[in-house]
Amino acid sequence: MAPAMGCKSGISSPDPTIANRLAGQLSALLPGVAAVDVRLQDPRTPWPHLRFTAVDERQQAVHVPRAKALTIARWLIRSFPQAGWATQPMRFDLRTAVLSGRDAR
């Protein structure tokens, strides 16, 4: 499965079934969402602020309530602890279950 357009190489999970299961669960929680972007806004602080954006197939933003967005962002960070969250924003494609680094937005 190739990463989404504009993404750097995919980041693998220690267990590929984790990524597939998470993508399935998030697809059920976020109907119409194709991918989610997660970014730590200030990773040097003890409680970093998370930025979460959900997009549809046309890359248009989809509103997600704040509590749900923070919960999903934390699930992703815990599912991919080796991903280097402090260094770059990440995109998780719900269609392919691929986590990819993204250029800063």
mmCIF file of N, CA and C in Angstrom:
data_model
loop_
_atom_site.group_PDB
_atom_site.id
_atom_site.type_symbol
_atom_site.label_atom_id
_atom_site.label_comp_id
_atom_site.label_asym_id
_atom_site.label_seq_id
_atom_site.Cartn_x
_atom_site.Cartn_y
_atom_site.Cartn_z
ATOM 1 N N MET A 1 0.836 -1.178 0.000
ATOM 2 C CA MET A 1 0.000 0.000 0.000
ATOM 3 C C MET A 1 0.882 1.243 0.000
ATOM 4 N N ALA A 2 0.673 2.110 -0.939
ATOM 5 C CA ALA A 2 1.510 3.304 -1.068
ATOM 6 C C ALA A 2 0.979 4.417 -0.186
ATOM 7 N N PRO A 3 1.880 5.283 0.332
ATOM 8 C CA PRO A 3 1.441 6.428 1.109
ATOM 9 C C PRO A 3 0.654 7.402 0.248
ATOM 10 N N ALA A 4 -0.150 8.228 0.868
ATOM 11 C CA ALA A 4 -0.944 9.218 0.155
ATOM 12 C C ALA A 4 -0.037 10.230 -0.539
ATOM 13 N N MET A 5 -0.560 10.865 -1.561
ATOM 14 C CA MET A 5 0.202 11.837 -2.328
ATOM 15 C C MET A 5 0.742 12.943 -1.426
ATOM 16 N N GLY A 6 1.983 13.331 -1.604
ATOM 17 C CA GLY A 6 2.582 14.405 -0.830
ATOM 18 C C GLY A 6 3.161 13.944 0.493
ATOM 19 N N CYS A 7 3.088 12.665 0.782
ATOM 20 C CA CYS A 7 3.599 12.146 2.046
ATOM 21 C C CYS A 7 4.987 11.564 1.851
ATOM 22 N N LYS A 8 5.732 11.563 2.920
ATOM 23 C CA LYS A 8 7.023 10.897 2.909
ATOM 24 C C LYS A 8 6.771 9.412 3.130
ATOM 25 N N SER A 9 7.800 8.638 3.300
ATOM 26 C CA SER A 9 7.628 7.201 3.425
ATOM 27 C C SER A 9 6.749 6.841 4.622
ATOM 28 N N GLY A 10 6.039 5.738 4.501
ATOM 29 C CA GLY A 10 5.155 5.290 5.561
ATOM 30 C C GLY A 10 5.932 4.807 6.778
ATOM 31 N N ILE A 11 5.318 4.932 7.929
ATOM 32 C CA ILE A 11 5.919 4.496 9.186
ATOM 33 C C ILE A 11 5.183 3.239 9.609
ATOM 34 N N SER A 12 5.912 2.169 9.771
ATOM 35 C CA SER A 12 5.247 0.912 10.068
ATOM 36 C C SER A 12 4.983 0.755 11.552
ATOM 37 N N SER A 13 3.935 0.024 11.829
ATOM 38 C CA SER A 13 3.583 -0.316 13.197
ATOM 39 C C SER A 13 4.303 -1.616 13.543
ATOM 40 N N PRO A 14 4.632 -1.833 14.820
ATOM 41 C CA PRO A 14 5.250 -3.099 15.199
ATOM 42 C C PRO A 14 4.391 -4.294 14.786
ATOM 43 N N ASP A 15 3.088 -4.109 14.753
ATOM 44 C CA ASP A 15 2.157 -5.158 14.359
ATOM 45 C C ASP A 15 1.188 -4.560 13.342
ATOM 46 N N PRO A 16 1.266 -4.965 12.059
ATOM 47 C CA PRO A 16 0.409 -4.370 11.029
ATOM 48 C C PRO A 16 -1.084 -4.496 11.329
ATOM 49 N N THR A 17 -1.475 -5.509 12.077
ATOM 50 C CA THR A 17 -2.900 -5.646 12.383
ATOM 51 C C THR A 17 -3.389 -4.516 13.277
ATOM 52 N N ILE A 18 -2.480 -3.913 14.065
ATOM 53 C CA ILE A 18 -2.875 -2.777 14.905
ATOM 54 C C ILE A 18 -3.315 -1.620 14.023
ATOM 55 N N ALA A 19 -2.525 -1.306 13.011
ATOM 56 C CA ALA A 19 -2.855 -0.198 12.112
ATOM 57 C C ALA A 19 -4.157 -0.465 11.370
ATOM 58 N N ASN A 20 -4.336 -1.683 10.881
ATOM 59 C CA ASN A 20 -5.570 -2.021 10.161
ATOM 60 C C ASN A 20 -6.788 -1.959 11.074
ATOM 61 N N ARG A 21 -6.655 -2.463 12.276
ATOM 62 C CA ARG A 21 -7.767 -2.433 13.223
ATOM 63 C C ARG A 21 -8.103 -0.987 13.608
ATOM 64 N N LEU A 22 -7.065 -0.172 13.858
ATOM 65 C CA LEU A 22 -7.283 1.225 14.208
ATOM 66 C C LEU A 22 -7.957 1.975 13.054
ATOM 67 N N ALA A 23 -7.523 1.732 11.829
ATOM 68 C CA ALA A 23 -8.144 2.384 10.673
ATOM 69 C C ALA A 23 -9.617 2.016 10.572
ATOM 70 N N GLY A 24 -9.947 0.758 10.817
ATOM 71 C CA GLY A 24 -11.347 0.328 10.783
ATOM 72 C C GLY A 24 -12.179 1.000 11.868
ATOM 73 N N GLN A 25 -11.626 1.073 13.070
ATOM 74 C CA GLN A 25 -12.346 1.710 14.173
ATOM 75 C C GLN A 25 -12.537 3.202 13.910
ATOM 76 N N LEU A 26 -11.503 3.862 13.410
ATOM 77 C CA LEU A 26 -11.614 5.298 13.146
ATOM 78 C C LEU A 26 -12.571 5.576 11.991
ATOM 79 N N SER A 27 -12.614 4.707 11.002
ATOM 80 C CA SER A 27 -13.562 4.877 9.895
ATOM 81 C C SER A 27 -14.998 4.814 10.399
ATOM 82 N N ALA A 28 -15.239 3.938 11.369
ATOM 83 C CA ALA A 28 -16.581 3.842 11.947
ATOM 84 C C ALA A 28 -16.916 5.072 12.794
ATOM 85 N N LEU A 29 -15.918 5.603 13.505
ATOM 86 C CA LEU A 29 -16.126 6.788 14.345
ATOM 87 C C LEU A 29 -16.210 8.077 13.542
ATOM 88 N N LEU A 30 -15.569 8.102 12.378
ATOM 89 C CA LEU A 30 -15.481 9.317 11.569
ATOM 90 C C LEU A 30 -15.988 9.061 10.152
ATOM 91 N N PRO A 31 -17.296 8.901 9.982
ATOM 92 C CA PRO A 31 -17.813 8.631 8.634
ATOM 93 C C PRO A 31 -17.484 9.774 7.677
ATOM 94 N N GLY A 32 -17.058 9.415 6.478
ATOM 95 C CA GLY A 32 -16.723 10.409 5.462
ATOM 96 C C GLY A 32 -15.302 10.938 5.553
ATOM 97 N N VAL A 33 -14.537 10.503 6.550
ATOM 98 C CA VAL A 33 -13.159 10.973 6.716
ATOM 99 C C VAL A 33 -12.213 9.997 6.026
ATOM 100 N N ALA A 34 -11.292 10.539 5.214
ATOM 101 C CA ALA A 34 -10.316 9.710 4.503
ATOM 102 C C ALA A 34 -8.992 9.630 5.239
ATOM 103 N N ALA A 35 -8.617 10.724 5.949
ATOM 104 C CA ALA A 35 -7.328 10.766 6.642
ATOM 105 C C ALA A 35 -7.412 11.765 7.788
ATOM 106 N N VAL A 36 -6.519 11.566 8.757
ATOM 107 C CA VAL A 36 -6.428 12.505 9.874
ATOM 108 C C VAL A 36 -4.974 12.945 10.019
ATOM 109 N N ASP A 37 -4.803 14.224 10.344
ATOM 110 C CA ASP A 37 -3.482 14.793 10.597
ATOM 111 C C ASP A 37 -3.361 15.079 12.083
ATOM 112 N N VAL A 38 -2.232 14.688 12.667
ATOM 113 C CA VAL A 38 -1.975 14.938 14.086
ATOM 114 C C VAL A 38 -0.626 15.631 14.200
ATOM 115 N N ARG A 39 -0.603 16.644 15.044
ATOM 116 C CA ARG A 39 0.636 17.396 15.242
ATOM 117 C C ARG A 39 0.746 17.802 16.698
ATOM 118 N N LEU A 40 1.937 17.652 17.270
ATOM 119 C CA LEU A 40 2.214 18.177 18.603
ATOM 120 C C LEU A 40 2.627 19.627 18.412
ATOM 121 N N GLN A 41 1.884 20.562 18.986
ATOM 122 C CA GLN A 41 2.186 21.972 18.755
ATOM 123 C C GLN A 41 3.416 22.445 19.512
ATOM 124 N N ASP A 42 3.655 21.958 20.704
ATOM 125 C CA ASP A 42 4.864 22.317 21.439
ATOM 126 C C ASP A 42 5.344 21.084 22.188
ATOM 127 N N PRO A 43 6.094 20.208 21.518
ATOM 128 C CA PRO A 43 6.481 18.932 22.119
ATOM 129 C C PRO A 43 7.447 19.064 23.292
ATOM 130 N N ARG A 44 8.000 20.252 23.539
ATOM 131 C CA ARG A 44 8.943 20.410 24.644
ATOM 132 C C ARG A 44 8.248 20.577 25.990
ATOM 133 N N THR A 45 6.966 20.858 25.985
ATOM 134 C CA THR A 45 6.258 21.087 27.248
ATOM 135 C C THR A 45 5.824 19.752 27.846
ATOM 136 N N PRO A 46 5.625 19.692 29.171
ATOM 137 C CA PRO A 46 5.209 18.443 29.799
ATOM 138 C C PRO A 46 3.853 17.946 29.294
ATOM 139 N N TRP A 47 2.960 18.859 28.939
ATOM 140 C CA TRP A 47 1.644 18.485 28.417
ATOM 141 C C TRP A 47 1.474 19.136 27.047
ATOM 142 N N PRO A 48 2.024 18.519 26.000
ATOM 143 C CA PRO A 48 1.969 19.153 24.677
ATOM 144 C C PRO A 48 0.526 19.283 24.179
ATOM 145 N N HIS A 49 0.278 20.340 23.449
ATOM 146 C CA HIS A 49 -1.031 20.561 22.854
ATOM 147 C C HIS A 49 -1.087 19.835 21.520
ATOM 148 N N LEU A 50 -2.185 19.142 21.291
ATOM 149 C CA LEU A 50 -2.346 18.383 20.061
ATOM 150 C C LEU A 50 -3.179 19.171 19.069
ATOM 151 N N ARG A 51 -2.796 19.093 17.821
ATOM 152 C CA ARG A 51 -3.614 19.662 16.754
ATOM 153 C C ARG A 51 -4.088 18.500 15.900
ATOM 154 N N PHE A 52 -5.382 18.445 15.656
ATOM 155 C CA PHE A 52 -6.003 17.342 14.935
ATOM 156 C C PHE A 52 -6.845 17.913 13.805
ATOM 157 N N THR A 53 -6.662 17.374 12.607
ATOM 158 C CA THR A 53 -7.461 17.779 11.462
ATOM 159 C C THR A 53 -7.905 16.523 10.730
ATOM 160 N N ALA A 54 -9.191 16.454 10.429
ATOM 161 C CA ALA A 54 -9.729 15.343 9.643
ATOM 162 C C ALA A 54 -10.082 15.890 8.262
ATOM 163 N N VAL A 55 -9.781 15.104 7.223
ATOM 164 C CA VAL A 55 -10.074 15.529 5.853
ATOM 165 C C VAL A 55 -10.812 14.420 5.112
ATOM 166 N N ASP A 56 -11.627 14.840 4.144
ATOM 167 C CA ASP A 56 -12.353 13.870 3.328
ATOM 168 C C ASP A 56 -11.545 13.530 2.075
ATOM 169 N N GLU A 57 -12.150 12.813 1.153
ATOM 170 C CA GLU A 57 -11.466 12.387 -0.080
ATOM 171 C C GLU A 57 -10.939 13.561 -0.904
ATOM 172 N N ARG A 58 -11.618 14.724 -0.825
ATOM 173 C CA ARG A 58 -11.215 15.910 -1.597
ATOM 174 C C ARG A 58 -10.274 16.815 -0.807
ATOM 175 N N GLN A 59 -9.774 16.335 0.332
ATOM 176 C CA GLN A 59 -8.874 17.097 1.204
ATOM 177 C C GLN A 59 -9.558 18.302 1.849
ATOM 178 N N GLN A 60 -10.872 18.240 1.978
ATOM 179 C CA GLN A 60 -11.638 19.279 2.653
ATOM 180 C C GLN A 60 -11.749 18.912 4.128
ATOM 181 N N ALA A 61 -11.593 19.907 4.994
ATOM 182 C CA ALA A 61 -11.654 19.660 6.439
ATOM 183 C C ALA A 61 -13.044 19.184 6.847
ATOM 184 N N VAL A 62 -13.066 18.227 7.762
ATOM 185 C CA VAL A 62 -14.311 17.694 8.322
ATOM 186 C C VAL A 62 -14.302 18.013 9.811
ATOM 187 N N HIS A 63 -15.385 18.613 10.291
ATOM 188 C CA HIS A 63 -15.453 18.970 11.714
ATOM 189 C C HIS A 63 -15.535 17.714 12.583
ATOM 190 N N VAL A 64 -14.700 17.679 13.615
ATOM 191 C CA VAL A 64 -14.717 16.618 14.617
ATOM 192 C C VAL A 64 -14.744 17.318 15.976
ATOM 193 N N PRO A 65 -15.685 16.954 16.859
ATOM 194 C CA PRO A 65 -15.727 17.587 18.183
ATOM 195 C C PRO A 65 -14.386 17.443 18.907
ATOM 196 N N ARG A 66 -14.041 18.450 19.697
ATOM 197 C CA ARG A 66 -12.740 18.523 20.350
ATOM 198 C C ARG A 66 -12.413 17.282 21.186
ATOM 199 N N ALA A 67 -13.334 16.819 22.004
ATOM 200 C CA ALA A 67 -13.060 15.653 22.860
ATOM 201 C C ALA A 67 -12.750 14.419 22.015
ATOM 202 N N LYS A 68 -13.510 14.213 20.951
ATOM 203 C CA LYS A 68 -13.274 13.069 20.063
ATOM 204 C C LYS A 68 -11.936 13.215 19.357
ATOM 205 N N ALA A 69 -11.610 14.423 18.899
ATOM 206 C CA ALA A 69 -10.350 14.670 18.200
ATOM 207 C C ALA A 69 -9.153 14.384 19.099
ATOM 208 N N LEU A 70 -9.201 14.860 20.338
ATOM 209 C CA LEU A 70 -8.079 14.623 21.260
ATOM 210 C C LEU A 70 -7.926 13.146 21.589
ATOM 211 N N THR A 71 -9.042 12.457 21.766
ATOM 212 C CA THR A 71 -8.992 11.017 22.056
ATOM 213 C C THR A 71 -8.367 10.254 20.893
ATOM 214 N N ILE A 72 -8.789 10.558 19.681
ATOM 215 C CA ILE A 72 -8.260 9.874 18.504
ATOM 216 C C ILE A 72 -6.774 10.184 18.317
ATOM 217 N N ALA A 73 -6.387 11.436 18.523
ATOM 218 C CA ALA A 73 -4.967 11.806 18.407
ATOM 219 C C ALA A 73 -4.132 11.008 19.405
ATOM 220 N N ARG A 74 -4.608 10.870 20.617
ATOM 221 C CA ARG A 74 -3.873 10.096 21.623
ATOM 222 C C ARG A 74 -3.806 8.617 21.252
ATOM 223 N N TRP A 75 -4.882 8.062 20.698
ATOM 224 C CA TRP A 75 -4.857 6.664 20.248
ATOM 225 C C TRP A 75 -3.763 6.474 19.209
ATOM 226 N N LEU A 76 -3.676 7.409 18.245
ATOM 227 C CA LEU A 76 -2.658 7.289 17.204
ATOM 228 C C LEU A 76 -1.249 7.366 17.774
ATOM 229 N N ILE A 77 -1.018 8.307 18.674
ATOM 230 C CA ILE A 77 0.311 8.452 19.261
ATOM 231 C C ILE A 77 0.696 7.200 20.036
ATOM 232 N N ARG A 78 -0.250 6.613 20.754
ATOM 233 C CA ARG A 78 0.040 5.394 21.518
ATOM 234 C C ARG A 78 0.181 4.171 20.617
ATOM 235 N N SER A 79 -0.479 4.167 19.481
ATOM 236 C CA SER A 79 -0.377 3.032 18.561
ATOM 237 C C SER A 79 0.922 3.045 17.767
ATOM 238 N N PHE A 80 1.500 4.235 17.576
ATOM 239 C CA PHE A 80 2.743 4.391 16.822
ATOM 240 C C PHE A 80 3.749 5.191 17.644
ATOM 241 N N PRO A 81 4.221 4.671 18.768
ATOM 242 C CA PRO A 81 5.119 5.458 19.618
ATOM 243 C C PRO A 81 6.470 5.758 18.965
ATOM 244 N N GLN A 82 6.887 4.965 17.993
ATOM 245 C CA GLN A 82 8.179 5.119 17.336
ATOM 246 C C GLN A 82 8.152 6.131 16.197
ATOM 247 N N ALA A 83 7.038 6.795 15.970
ATOM 248 C CA ALA A 83 6.852 7.612 14.768
ATOM 249 C C ALA A 83 7.548 8.961 14.786
ATOM 250 N N GLY A 84 8.080 9.403 15.882
ATOM 251 C CA GLY A 84 8.751 10.704 15.897
ATOM 252 C C GLY A 84 7.781 11.866 15.902
ATOM 253 N N TRP A 85 6.780 11.782 16.728
ATOM 254 C CA TRP A 85 5.727 12.792 16.795
ATOM 255 C C TRP A 85 6.269 14.181 17.096
ATOM 256 N N ALA A 86 7.358 14.271 17.833
ATOM 257 C CA ALA A 86 7.890 15.580 18.231
ATOM 258 C C ALA A 86 8.599 16.286 17.078
ATOM 259 N N THR A 87 8.940 15.573 16.021
ATOM 260 C CA THR A 87 9.731 16.176 14.957
ATOM 261 C C THR A 87 8.923 16.633 13.749
ATOM 262 N N GLN A 88 7.751 16.028 13.518
ATOM 263 C CA GLN A 88 6.981 16.397 12.334
ATOM 264 C C GLN A 88 5.513 16.025 12.496
ATOM 265 N N PRO A 89 4.633 16.712 11.778
ATOM 266 C CA PRO A 89 3.223 16.326 11.767
ATOM 267 C C PRO A 89 3.070 14.980 11.062
ATOM 268 N N MET A 90 2.040 14.249 11.411
ATOM 269 C CA MET A 90 1.801 12.936 10.811
ATOM 270 C C MET A 90 0.403 12.871 10.214
ATOM 271 N N ARG A 91 0.263 12.057 9.171
ATOM 272 C CA ARG A 91 -1.047 11.793 8.568
ATOM 273 C C ARG A 91 -1.298 10.288 8.627
ATOM 274 N N PHE A 92 -2.497 9.926 9.124
ATOM 275 C CA PHE A 92 -2.919 8.528 9.134
ATOM 276 C C PHE A 92 -4.045 8.393 8.129
ATOM 277 N N ASP A 93 -3.788 7.620 7.085
ATOM 278 C CA ASP A 93 -4.776 7.397 6.032
ATOM 279 C C ASP A 93 -5.689 6.261 6.469
ATOM 280 N N LEU A 94 -6.971 6.539 6.613
ATOM 281 C CA LEU A 94 -7.914 5.528 7.085
ATOM 282 C C LEU A 94 -8.216 4.485 6.020
ATOM 283 N N ARG A 95 -7.974 4.811 4.758
ATOM 284 C CA ARG A 95 -8.251 3.858 3.679
ATOM 285 C C ARG A 95 -7.162 2.808 3.562
ATOM 286 N N THR A 96 -5.897 3.205 3.818
ATOM 287 C CA THR A 96 -4.774 2.284 3.629
ATOM 288 C C THR A 96 -4.113 1.863 4.945
ATOM 289 N N ALA A 97 -4.493 2.498 6.048
ATOM 290 C CA ALA A 97 -3.903 2.235 7.375
ATOM 291 C C ALA A 97 -2.409 2.544 7.385
ATOM 292 N N VAL A 98 -2.001 3.583 6.646
ATOM 293 C CA VAL A 98 -0.593 3.990 6.571
ATOM 294 C C VAL A 98 -0.421 5.311 7.316
ATOM 295 N N LEU A 99 0.565 5.349 8.208
ATOM 296 C CA LEU A 99 0.946 6.574 8.891
ATOM 297 C C LEU A 99 2.153 7.143 8.183
ATOM 298 N N SER A 100 2.088 8.410 7.802
ATOM 299 C CA SER A 100 3.163 9.038 7.044
ATOM 300 C C SER A 100 3.516 10.382 7.650
ATOM 301 N N GLY A 101 4.806 10.729 7.562
ATOM 302 C CA GLY A 101 5.234 12.061 7.958
ATOM 303 C C GLY A 101 4.806 13.057 6.900
ATOM 304 N N ARG A 102 4.527 14.278 7.343
ATOM 305 C CA ARG A 102 4.087 15.308 6.406
ATOM 306 C C ARG A 102 4.917 16.552 6.575
ATOM 307 N N ASP A 103 5.018 17.327 5.517
ATOM 308 C CA ASP A 103 5.678 18.631 5.633
ATOM 309 C C ASP A 103 4.839 19.500 6.556
ATOM 310 N N ALA A 104 5.507 20.345 7.341
ATOM 311 C CA ALA A 104 4.796 21.195 8.289
ATOM 312 C C ALA A 104 3.802 22.091 7.554
ATOM 313 N N ARG A 105 2.647 22.259 8.173
ATOM 314 C CA ARG A 105 1.607 23.132 7.611
ATOM 315 C C ARG A 105 1.424 24.321 8.496
#
